[in-house]
XYZ file of C-alpha atoms in Angstrom:
611
model
C 32.085 7.151 -11.984
C 30.254 5.277 -9.246
C 31.189 7.917 -6.698
C 29.890 10.642 -8.994
C 26.568 8.833 -9.511
C 26.264 8.297 -5.763
C 26.827 11.964 -5.019
C 24.266 12.972 -7.652
C 21.530 10.528 -6.655
C 19.298 13.547 -6.051
C 19.316 14.072 -9.826
C 17.108 11.004 -10.471
C 13.823 13.001 -10.665
C 15.453 15.347 -13.190
C 15.791 12.694 -15.902
C 12.042 12.363 -16.554
C 11.690 16.125 -16.168
C 14.163 16.586 -19.025
C 12.253 14.065 -21.099
C 8.989 15.876 -20.411
C 10.410 19.221 -21.523
C 11.908 17.750 -24.687
C 8.722 15.889 -25.653
C 6.686 19.076 -25.308
C 8.710 20.468 -28.198
C 6.810 18.117 -30.478
C 4.238 20.633 -31.603
C 1.684 19.705 -34.302
C 3.921 21.263 -36.959
C 6.815 18.971 -35.978
C 4.532 15.936 -35.629
C 3.467 16.395 -39.259
C 7.115 15.919 -40.259
C 8.335 13.235 -37.845
C 5.177 11.613 -36.513
C 4.374 11.411 -32.776
C 6.616 8.473 -31.849
C 9.941 10.285 -31.187
C 8.351 12.098 -28.226
C 7.628 8.717 -26.616
C 11.081 7.313 -27.366
C 12.754 10.322 -25.740
C 10.854 9.692 -22.503
C 11.693 5.996 -22.562
C 15.403 6.842 -22.803
C 15.283 9.364 -19.937
C 13.246 6.988 -17.756
C 15.757 4.215 -18.403
C 18.569 6.594 -17.376
C 16.729 7.365 -14.118
C 16.155 3.652 -13.461
C 19.797 2.798 -14.203
C 21.063 5.626 -11.980
C 18.945 4.337 -9.103
C 19.998 0.707 -9.545
C 23.705 1.579 -9.728
C 23.673 3.800 -6.626
C 21.351 1.637 -4.490
C 24.096 -0.733 -3.204
C 26.139 2.242 -1.976
C 23.341 3.256 0.404
C 22.314 -0.231 1.508
C 22.666 -0.657 5.293
C 24.108 2.849 5.467
C 22.704 5.841 7.368
C 20.630 8.264 5.264
C 22.282 11.293 3.725
C 20.485 14.618 4.075
C 20.928 17.397 1.526
C 19.535 20.937 1.607
C 19.052 22.739 -1.701
C 18.472 26.481 -1.408
C 15.228 27.409 -3.128
C 14.202 30.916 -2.029
C 15.897 33.712 -0.071
C 14.011 37.006 0.156
C 13.423 39.566 2.945
C 14.915 37.365 5.614
C 12.860 34.331 4.516
C 14.917 31.303 3.557
C 13.321 28.186 2.109
C 15.480 25.130 1.529
C 14.446 21.883 -0.124
C 15.592 19.102 2.227
C 16.255 15.724 0.598
C 16.791 12.303 2.142
C 18.984 9.929 0.143
C 18.704 6.447 1.616
C 18.114 2.855 0.595
C 14.384 3.328 1.286
C 13.954 6.443 -0.846
C 16.146 5.078 -3.639
C 14.245 1.794 -3.520
C 11.002 3.690 -3.938
C 12.538 5.539 -6.882
C 13.593 2.255 -8.494
C 10.052 0.884 -8.197
C 8.592 4.066 -9.704
C 11.040 4.325 -12.605
C 10.849 0.603 -13.438
C 7.046 0.624 -13.496
C 7.009 3.767 -15.610
C 9.545 2.263 -17.993
C 7.335 -0.799 -18.487
C 4.277 1.442 -18.778
C 5.886 3.538 -21.498
C 6.826 0.456 -23.515
C 3.266 -0.785 -22.987
C 1.930 2.568 -24.213
C 3.827 2.219 -27.503
C 1.492 -0.599 -28.469
C -1.606 0.635 -26.704
C -1.478 4.109 -28.276
C -0.099 2.928 -31.605
C -2.697 4.871 -33.624
C -2.913 7.866 -31.281
C -1.368 11.189 -32.303
C -1.212 12.632 -28.795
C 2.041 10.919 -27.830
C 3.884 14.088 -26.885
C 1.235 15.173 -24.401
C 0.615 11.705 -22.964
C 4.261 10.704 -22.517
C 5.033 14.127 -21.072
C 2.322 13.548 -18.458
C 3.722 10.087 -17.650
C 7.082 11.794 -17.163
C 5.423 14.356 -14.899
C 3.990 11.500 -12.828
C 7.446 9.953 -12.557
C 9.117 13.261 -11.701
C 6.572 14.044 -9.005
C 6.690 10.621 -7.369
C 10.489 10.371 -7.402
C 10.675 13.873 -5.953
C 8.164 12.937 -3.261
C 10.193 9.853 -2.367
C 13.364 11.925 -1.904
C 11.689 14.974 -0.361
C 12.139 15.383 3.384
C 9.800 18.353 3.860
C 6.068 18.382 4.541
C 5.690 21.755 2.824
C 7.329 20.666 -0.418
C 5.580 17.297 -0.225
C 2.300 19.195 -0.281
C 3.431 21.128 -3.370
C 4.420 17.873 -5.094
C 1.059 16.310 -4.227
C -0.656 19.278 -5.863
C 1.440 18.785 -8.991
C 0.420 15.124 -9.050
C -3.225 16.155 -8.694
C -2.855 18.386 -11.734
C -1.125 15.560 -13.617
C -3.997 13.218 -12.725
C -6.511 15.718 -14.084
C -4.580 16.105 -17.332
C -3.831 12.433 -17.932
C -7.399 11.331 -17.180
C -8.570 13.962 -19.663
C -6.214 12.798 -22.429
C -9.130 11.939 -24.719
C -10.942 15.177 -23.896
C -13.362 14.880 -26.824
C -15.378 12.333 -24.803
C -17.886 13.691 -22.298
C -17.291 10.988 -19.662
C -13.556 11.652 -19.825
C -14.082 15.357 -19.135
C -16.428 14.541 -16.240
C -14.009 11.995 -14.772
C -11.046 14.387 -14.959
C -13.062 17.191 -13.386
C -14.407 15.042 -10.548
C -10.963 13.591 -9.838
C -9.517 17.086 -9.545
C -12.325 18.534 -7.414
C -12.584 15.542 -5.066
C -8.883 15.652 -4.320
C -9.106 19.390 -3.717
C -11.436 18.757 -0.761
C -8.817 16.736 1.084
C -6.041 19.054 -0.062
C -7.740 22.024 1.575
C -7.672 20.327 4.985
C -4.133 19.104 4.415
C -3.025 22.668 3.651
C -4.566 23.788 6.944
C -2.588 21.074 8.738
C 0.643 21.993 6.957
C 0.280 25.658 7.903
C -0.845 24.897 11.470
C 2.035 22.578 12.354
C 4.790 25.085 11.589
C 4.066 27.480 14.520
C 3.986 24.466 16.851
C 7.066 22.578 15.662
C 8.952 25.402 13.949
C 9.855 23.145 11.047
C 8.453 21.151 8.139
C 11.405 18.757 8.006
C 10.190 15.161 8.576
C 13.250 14.212 10.591
C 12.938 17.269 12.833
C 9.182 16.713 13.159
C 9.836 13.184 14.444
C 12.274 14.545 17.024
C 9.795 17.269 18.040
C 7.008 14.703 18.445
C 9.007 12.826 21.077
C 8.873 15.725 23.549
C 6.003 17.845 22.199
C 3.583 19.346 24.692
C 0.549 20.381 22.685
C -3.080 20.708 23.698
C -4.910 17.418 22.928
C -7.676 19.377 21.201
C -5.230 21.227 18.964
C -3.362 18.019 18.190
C -6.598 16.210 17.337
C -7.660 18.836 14.803
C -4.144 18.995 13.422
C -3.972 15.215 13.052
C -7.354 15.048 11.331
C -6.259 17.738 8.891
C -3.065 15.867 8.061
C -5.057 12.664 7.508
C -7.748 14.267 5.325
C -5.398 15.001 2.437
C -4.106 11.428 2.087
C -7.715 10.221 2.297
C -8.415 11.943 -0.999
C -5.127 10.853 -2.573
C -5.679 7.215 -1.550
C -9.357 7.223 -2.608
C -10.707 6.463 0.867
C -14.356 6.764 1.843
C -16.023 9.213 1.404
C -13.461 10.720 -1.039
C -13.178 7.549 -3.115
C -15.389 8.194 -6.139
C -12.734 9.980 -8.178
C -10.642 6.828 -8.720
C -13.583 5.042 -10.304
C -14.340 7.922 -12.681
C -10.639 8.388 -13.474
C -10.729 4.978 -15.168
C -12.067 6.747 -18.272
C -8.485 7.682 -19.119
C -6.100 5.497 -21.172
C -4.998 2.202 -19.616
C -1.247 3.114 -19.584
C -2.087 6.113 -17.403
C -4.204 3.867 -15.178
C -1.246 1.547 -14.567
C 0.760 4.220 -12.778
C -2.190 5.982 -11.182
C -3.725 2.892 -9.580
C -0.460 1.321 -8.469
C 1.897 4.035 -7.218
C 0.257 7.458 -7.631
C -2.619 6.407 -5.410
C -0.050 5.405 -2.765
C 1.535 8.858 -2.493
C -0.847 9.891 0.267
C 0.076 6.782 2.255
C 3.769 7.626 1.829
C 3.208 11.046 3.400
C 1.239 9.438 6.233
C 4.117 7.078 6.974
C 6.488 10.037 7.084
C 4.115 11.846 9.458
C 3.425 8.796 11.642
C 5.328 10.127 14.718
C 3.310 13.379 14.600
C -0.078 11.754 14.023
C 0.664 9.355 16.898
C 0.175 12.359 19.221
C -3.510 12.418 18.211
C -5.193 9.121 19.192
C -8.485 10.268 17.678
C -6.784 10.815 14.329
C -5.296 7.308 14.483
C -8.707 5.881 15.281
C -10.232 7.831 12.389
C -7.616 6.362 10.039
C -8.420 2.842 11.195
C -12.177 3.347 10.890
C -11.930 4.966 7.442
C -9.570 2.234 6.249
C -11.810 -0.566 7.540
C -14.972 0.932 6.023
C -13.258 1.450 2.675
C -11.712 -2.013 2.668
C -14.913 -3.889 3.494
C -17.240 -1.723 1.430
C -14.848 -1.582 -1.520
C -14.623 -5.374 -1.816
C -18.400 -5.768 -1.945
C -18.689 -2.966 -4.507
C -15.916 -4.511 -6.651
C -17.722 -7.855 -6.679
C -20.903 -6.173 -7.930
C -19.255 -4.421 -10.922
C -19.473 -5.606 -14.523
C -16.810 -3.171 -15.773
C -13.220 -4.445 -15.537
C -11.746 -1.040 -14.810
C -14.319 -0.172 -12.158
C -13.773 -3.472 -10.352
C -10.010 -2.953 -10.245
C -10.390 0.671 -9.144
C -12.361 -0.373 -6.069
C -9.781 -3.070 -5.327
C -7.189 -0.263 -5.310
C -9.201 1.598 -2.676
C -9.442 -1.637 -0.679
C -5.684 -2.078 -0.383
C -5.163 1.576 0.408
C -7.675 0.993 3.212
C -5.515 -1.837 4.543
C -2.501 0.484 4.437
C -4.515 3.061 6.399
C -5.166 0.375 9.014
C -1.441 -0.449 9.115
C -0.403 3.189 9.565
C -3.193 3.840 12.066
C -1.928 0.974 14.212
C 1.707 2.103 13.732
C 2.662 -1.003 11.736
C 4.853 1.021 9.381
C 7.075 -1.791 8.071
C 3.997 -3.785 7.118
C 2.539 -0.710 5.418
C 5.682 -0.177 3.315
C 5.881 -3.838 2.347
C 2.178 -3.862 1.423
C 2.653 -0.764 -0.747
C 5.419 -2.546 -2.659
C 3.616 -5.848 -3.211
C 0.382 -4.097 -4.100
C 2.068 -1.812 -6.654
C 3.533 -4.699 -8.653
C 0.440 -6.902 -8.495
C -2.069 -4.191 -9.381
C 0.097 -2.961 -12.252
C 0.177 -6.495 -13.622
C -3.597 -6.937 -13.347
C -4.225 -3.661 -15.163
C -1.713 -4.515 -17.883
C -3.254 -7.927 -18.570
C -6.850 -6.668 -18.580
C -5.889 -3.578 -20.589
C -4.453 -5.839 -23.272
C -7.818 -7.571 -23.479
C -9.759 -4.314 -23.603
C -7.616 -3.076 -26.479
C -8.506 -5.744 -29.039
C -11.944 -6.788 -27.802
C -13.117 -3.140 -27.783
C -15.104 -3.700 -24.591
C -14.525 -3.678 -20.859
C -17.927 -5.162 -20.006
C -17.382 -8.471 -18.226
C -20.733 -9.816 -19.440
C -19.513 -9.551 -23.055
C -16.274 -11.457 -22.445
C -15.476 -15.107 -21.901
C -13.610 -18.097 -23.310
C -10.319 -16.256 -23.785
C -8.066 -18.811 -22.107
C -7.375 -20.697 -25.311
C -6.822 -17.472 -27.265
C -4.949 -15.460 -24.651
C -2.858 -17.871 -22.495
C -0.099 -15.302 -21.820
C -2.637 -12.705 -20.667
C -4.382 -15.353 -18.563
C -1.171 -16.513 -16.895
C -0.155 -12.897 -16.251
C -3.536 -12.239 -14.653
C -3.111 -15.283 -12.410
C 0.393 -14.101 -11.462
C -1.101 -10.750 -10.446
C -3.800 -12.575 -8.487
C -1.445 -14.715 -6.409
C 0.688 -11.634 -5.837
C -2.264 -9.551 -4.654
C -4.032 -11.936 -2.274
C -2.370 -13.558 0.725
C -1.307 -16.808 -0.907
C 2.017 -18.188 0.339
C 4.799 -17.824 -0.568
C 4.034 -14.720 -2.646
C 4.529 -11.070 -1.702
C 1.262 -9.852 -0.204
C 1.082 -12.933 2.033
C 4.185 -11.760 3.890
C 3.011 -8.156 4.047
C -0.411 -9.056 5.473
C 1.146 -11.667 7.766
C 3.416 -9.057 9.298
C 0.428 -6.745 9.704
C -1.797 -9.417 11.267
C 1.043 -10.547 13.528
C 1.291 -7.032 14.940
C -2.482 -6.818 15.476
C -3.065 -10.344 16.755
C -3.166 -9.605 20.492
C -4.457 -6.041 20.827
C -6.715 -5.718 17.776
C -8.506 -9.026 17.087
C -11.385 -7.199 15.372
C -9.002 -5.732 12.825
C -7.527 -9.173 12.236
C -11.032 -10.400 11.391
C -11.486 -7.432 9.038
C -8.239 -8.224 7.201
C -9.144 -11.908 6.852
C -12.597 -10.997 5.512
C -11.215 -8.439 3.068
C -8.560 -10.867 1.853
C -11.155 -13.593 1.211
C -13.512 -11.208 -0.580
C -10.659 -9.809 -2.693
C -9.679 -13.323 -3.751
C -13.295 -13.985 -4.695
C -13.517 -10.707 -6.645
C -10.291 -11.211 -8.618
C -11.106 -14.831 -9.514
C -14.625 -13.749 -10.478
C -13.152 -11.389 -13.048
C -10.782 -14.110 -14.242
C -13.672 -16.521 -14.736
C -15.800 -14.013 -16.619
C -12.889 -13.100 -18.912
C -11.094 -16.380 -19.556
C -13.508 -19.191 -18.683
C -16.811 -20.231 -20.255
C -17.766 -19.982 -23.883
C -16.537 -17.412 -26.320
C -18.732 -14.404 -26.876
C -19.099 -12.380 -30.104
C -16.585 -9.833 -28.768
C -13.956 -12.516 -28.045
C -14.092 -14.660 -31.168
C -11.162 -12.810 -32.699
C -8.942 -11.705 -29.825
C -5.357 -13.019 -30.186
C -2.433 -11.998 -28.026
C -1.470 -8.384 -28.494
C 1.611 -6.686 -29.901
C 5.026 -7.471 -28.429
C 5.216 -4.006 -26.859
C 2.159 -4.883 -24.778
C 2.870 -8.554 -24.087
C 6.579 -8.205 -23.248
C 6.270 -5.699 -20.344
C 3.298 -7.687 -19.025
C 5.261 -10.958 -18.886
C 8.328 -9.198 -17.481
C 6.225 -7.705 -14.683
C 4.646 -11.114 -14.053
C 8.108 -12.563 -13.491
C 9.042 -9.710 -11.148
C 5.815 -10.175 -9.165
C 6.353 -13.897 -8.730
C 10.038 -13.505 -7.796
C 9.524 -10.553 -5.435
C 9.755 -12.686 -2.251
C 13.115 -14.057 -3.428
C 14.388 -10.528 -4.033
C 13.178 -9.405 -0.610
C 14.780 -12.428 1.013
C 18.121 -11.655 -0.640
C 17.888 -8.114 0.737
C 16.897 -9.348 4.185
C 13.530 -7.575 4.030
C 11.288 -10.633 4.075
C 9.761 -11.340 7.518
C 11.060 -14.550 9.094
C 8.458 -17.263 9.381
C 9.980 -18.495 12.642
C 9.261 -15.241 14.503
C 5.771 -14.693 13.088
C 2.442 -16.031 14.302
C 1.933 -19.324 12.500
C -1.777 -19.378 13.286
C -2.172 -16.006 11.556
C -0.323 -17.337 8.522
C -2.579 -20.380 8.274
C -5.700 -18.233 8.644
C -4.527 -15.862 5.916
C -3.763 -18.724 3.562
C -7.105 -20.344 4.385
C -9.029 -17.116 3.748
C -7.287 -16.752 0.375
C -8.084 -20.343 -0.586
C -11.706 -20.007 0.517
C -12.212 -16.762 -1.414
C -10.417 -17.901 -4.556
C -11.940 -21.374 -4.379
C -15.470 -20.060 -4.026
C -14.903 -17.653 -6.899
C -13.563 -20.497 -9.076
C -16.479 -22.765 -8.158
C -19.069 -20.166 -9.146
C -17.447 -18.395 -12.086
C -15.111 -20.965 -13.630
C -17.294 -24.011 -13.186
C -20.540 -24.543 -15.082
C -22.761 -24.992 -12.050
C -24.299 -21.527 -12.315
C -25.646 -19.608 -15.279
C -24.002 -16.261 -15.990
C -24.419 -13.489 -15.042
C -24.881 -14.354 -11.392
C -27.741 -12.532 -9.698
C -28.574 -12.435 -6.024
C -32.112 -13.288 -4.978
C -32.202 -9.905 -3.257
C -32.123 -7.383 -6.090
C -32.032 -4.422 -3.737
C -28.834 -5.691 -2.093
C -27.143 -6.264 -5.455
C -28.166 -2.824 -6.685
C -26.970 -1.289 -3.423
C -23.402 -2.435 -4.058
C -23.534 -2.168 -7.847
C -24.347 1.524 -7.536
C -21.571 2.184 -5.010
C -23.910 2.090 -2.010
C -25.709 5.030 -3.650
C -22.857 7.327 -2.616
C -23.017 9.337 -5.888
C -26.761 9.837 -5.386
C -26.154 10.925 -1.807
C -23.504 13.378 -3.006
C -25.811 14.841 -5.632
C -28.713 15.238 -3.221
C -26.652 16.706 -0.372
C -23.295 18.301 -1.190
C -23.837 19.017 -4.885
C -27.415 20.227 -4.352
C -26.338 22.338 -1.386
C -23.473 23.927 -3.295
C -25.836 24.549 -6.216
C -28.370 26.338 -4.012
C -25.683 28.373 -2.268
C -24.204 29.294 -5.654
C -27.586 30.392 -6.974
C -28.227 32.460 -3.825
C -24.778 34.022 -4.053
C -25.338 34.811 -7.718
C -28.692 36.492 -6.917
C -27.164 38.531 -4.099
C -24.274 39.537 -6.319
C -26.547 40.617 -9.159
C -29.325 42.327 -7.196
C -27.720 43.469 -3.920
C -24.012 44.077 -4.504
C -24.353 45.121 -8.138
C -27.599 46.906 -7.286
C -25.904 49.151 -4.727
C -23.005 49.881 -7.078
C -25.366 50.604 -9.959
C -27.518 52.881 -7.743
C -24.455 54.907 -6.753
C -23.429 55.146 -10.400
C -26.909 56.261 -11.534
C -27.093 58.782 -8.686
C -23.722 60.227 -9.668
C -24.803 60.499 -13.304
C -28.152 62.126 -12.464
C -26.545 64.540 -9.984
C -24.006 65.550 -12.583
C -26.755 66.109 -15.140
C -28.588 68.372 -12.710
C -25.527 70.310 -11.628
C -24.347 70.996 -15.134
C -27.257 73.414 -15.633
C -25.990 75.572 -12.744
C -22.683 76.296 -14.418
C -22.837 79.820 -15.967
C -19.124 80.561 -16.119
C -19.473 83.659 -13.886
C -17.059 83.884 -10.977
C -19.440 85.903 -8.765
C -22.067 83.154 -8.968
C -19.544 80.476 -7.961
C -18.430 82.677 -5.056
C -22.038 83.195 -4.015
C -22.624 79.435 -4.016
C -19.557 78.787 -1.882
C -20.412 81.516 0.623
C -24.005 80.299 0.866
C -22.820 76.728 1.491
C -20.387 77.842 4.186
C -23.093 79.965 5.800
C -25.516 77.032 5.892
C -22.874 74.736 7.416
C -22.066 77.321 10.119
C -25.771 77.653 10.981
C -26.090 73.893 11.292
C -23.031 73.710 13.534
C -24.285 76.514 15.790
C -27.682 74.833 16.042
C -26.094 71.546 17.043
C -23.971 73.246 19.732
C -26.873 75.205 21.202
């Protein structure tokens, strides 16, 4: 049995796909008879099967070389397209993380969407997320990775627009889809451009080609920038970051997956393409610059938000920015470890805050407060997510950032300073939200806000335990960096930056020394960050306005020039026909006379031109 499961490890993405197809059978006519819940239970069962399959087969691939499988997809007119898969401990580990988080999310959704009738559609979309991400983890082809990323973009659009009767939901889904399409267009150019150069889309073969490739630096620069642009949109990096904020209008269970693992899919592709992008130093520099700008700017913007979801969405962009820095500096192990620790911690933060949003009916931080005595489990879960997210020893992100800083310590001291600053500001931001939610006096919205249903509380506490015990798990697997070989000074600085940020946040927002809400003496500075550095306004006045003017001009040209010419030809044909119909007498001699006269005139004109 174990051998069979090992040989069929490639089948893991098919479990949620089966669940998605089955749940779509729950049409409104069936829902009237059975209710919406069976569609959700079917997906939970298939997700559990995928998780169990991954856990059982993982030991067989541990410390073993990867297995590569080619599945024939298309053969026509001499064109053969195979789907190459990589089955290894890394790809299976990614699948286990995805399926476990989706399993917890689906249980969480049972309570969160208890009164919602759209279970079939929502759980099917969660299954589509899971299918796409597991497929991306196993996929060993850039071409098929691009197709999977497009499927995930569509799934994002659909799951954000779950409650499509709300105008902000429709706007958020639309903007998420269109913003990602900008990066996808450049990524498609890169995908198509690399094939004539390397002759393959296989990641393993691309890495081998990159070792001896002789390509023009200019061509490689443009190619590298194109390959980076797509993940910029997927990872919500500046200036393609606004979609993640607006996507928060969707249900919280969808946000759990989207902001923890879906947003990391672009970074996964970048890690796979790291040997190729390394041939373009300008592209690496662009990644570092974009990541640093997003990380620093995102932390300030998160601090200025009064909406729980918006604050967490910008924190997601911040950590994706740190991963961009890691990949741009070729610190790939640190990037993978940071993706793992971030996924668990961010999922936990969203779960705990989503539980509060559900029964307080608000996500405005200024209307919350005093929930510690009423919601101790949610508060402890939030704190577990906090220590897992910031670089506090001995928890997960501390080791990930320590490995990253250790690799940058000598050659990139400026980036080390950026990481320390971002870590301190993130600690301040997360504790600020904790203080506004759980500390202080109760507000009218929090007077009656007990702990939520078991289906919401249980997965939250389970994930809290996994987040806190992650370093122990990594140590058992031999994946935790050894303190003895790392830079101790970097470790102390990271811990100090976390303590300073969290301590300052606790002093201001948990203590009673300052009246709430906190306002800076410089209103313009606070507004600058609160309104996302006026990026939406800049978009509307530049790109949106420009596209609007071009669209209006194109519409005018289409109506009055293109259609005008076509309509003129049509009117001329009609009028000519009306005139000619009066010359038809039905007499053969008259037709013959007309033809002879026409031929005679043409001959005269030809003779005149030859003379």
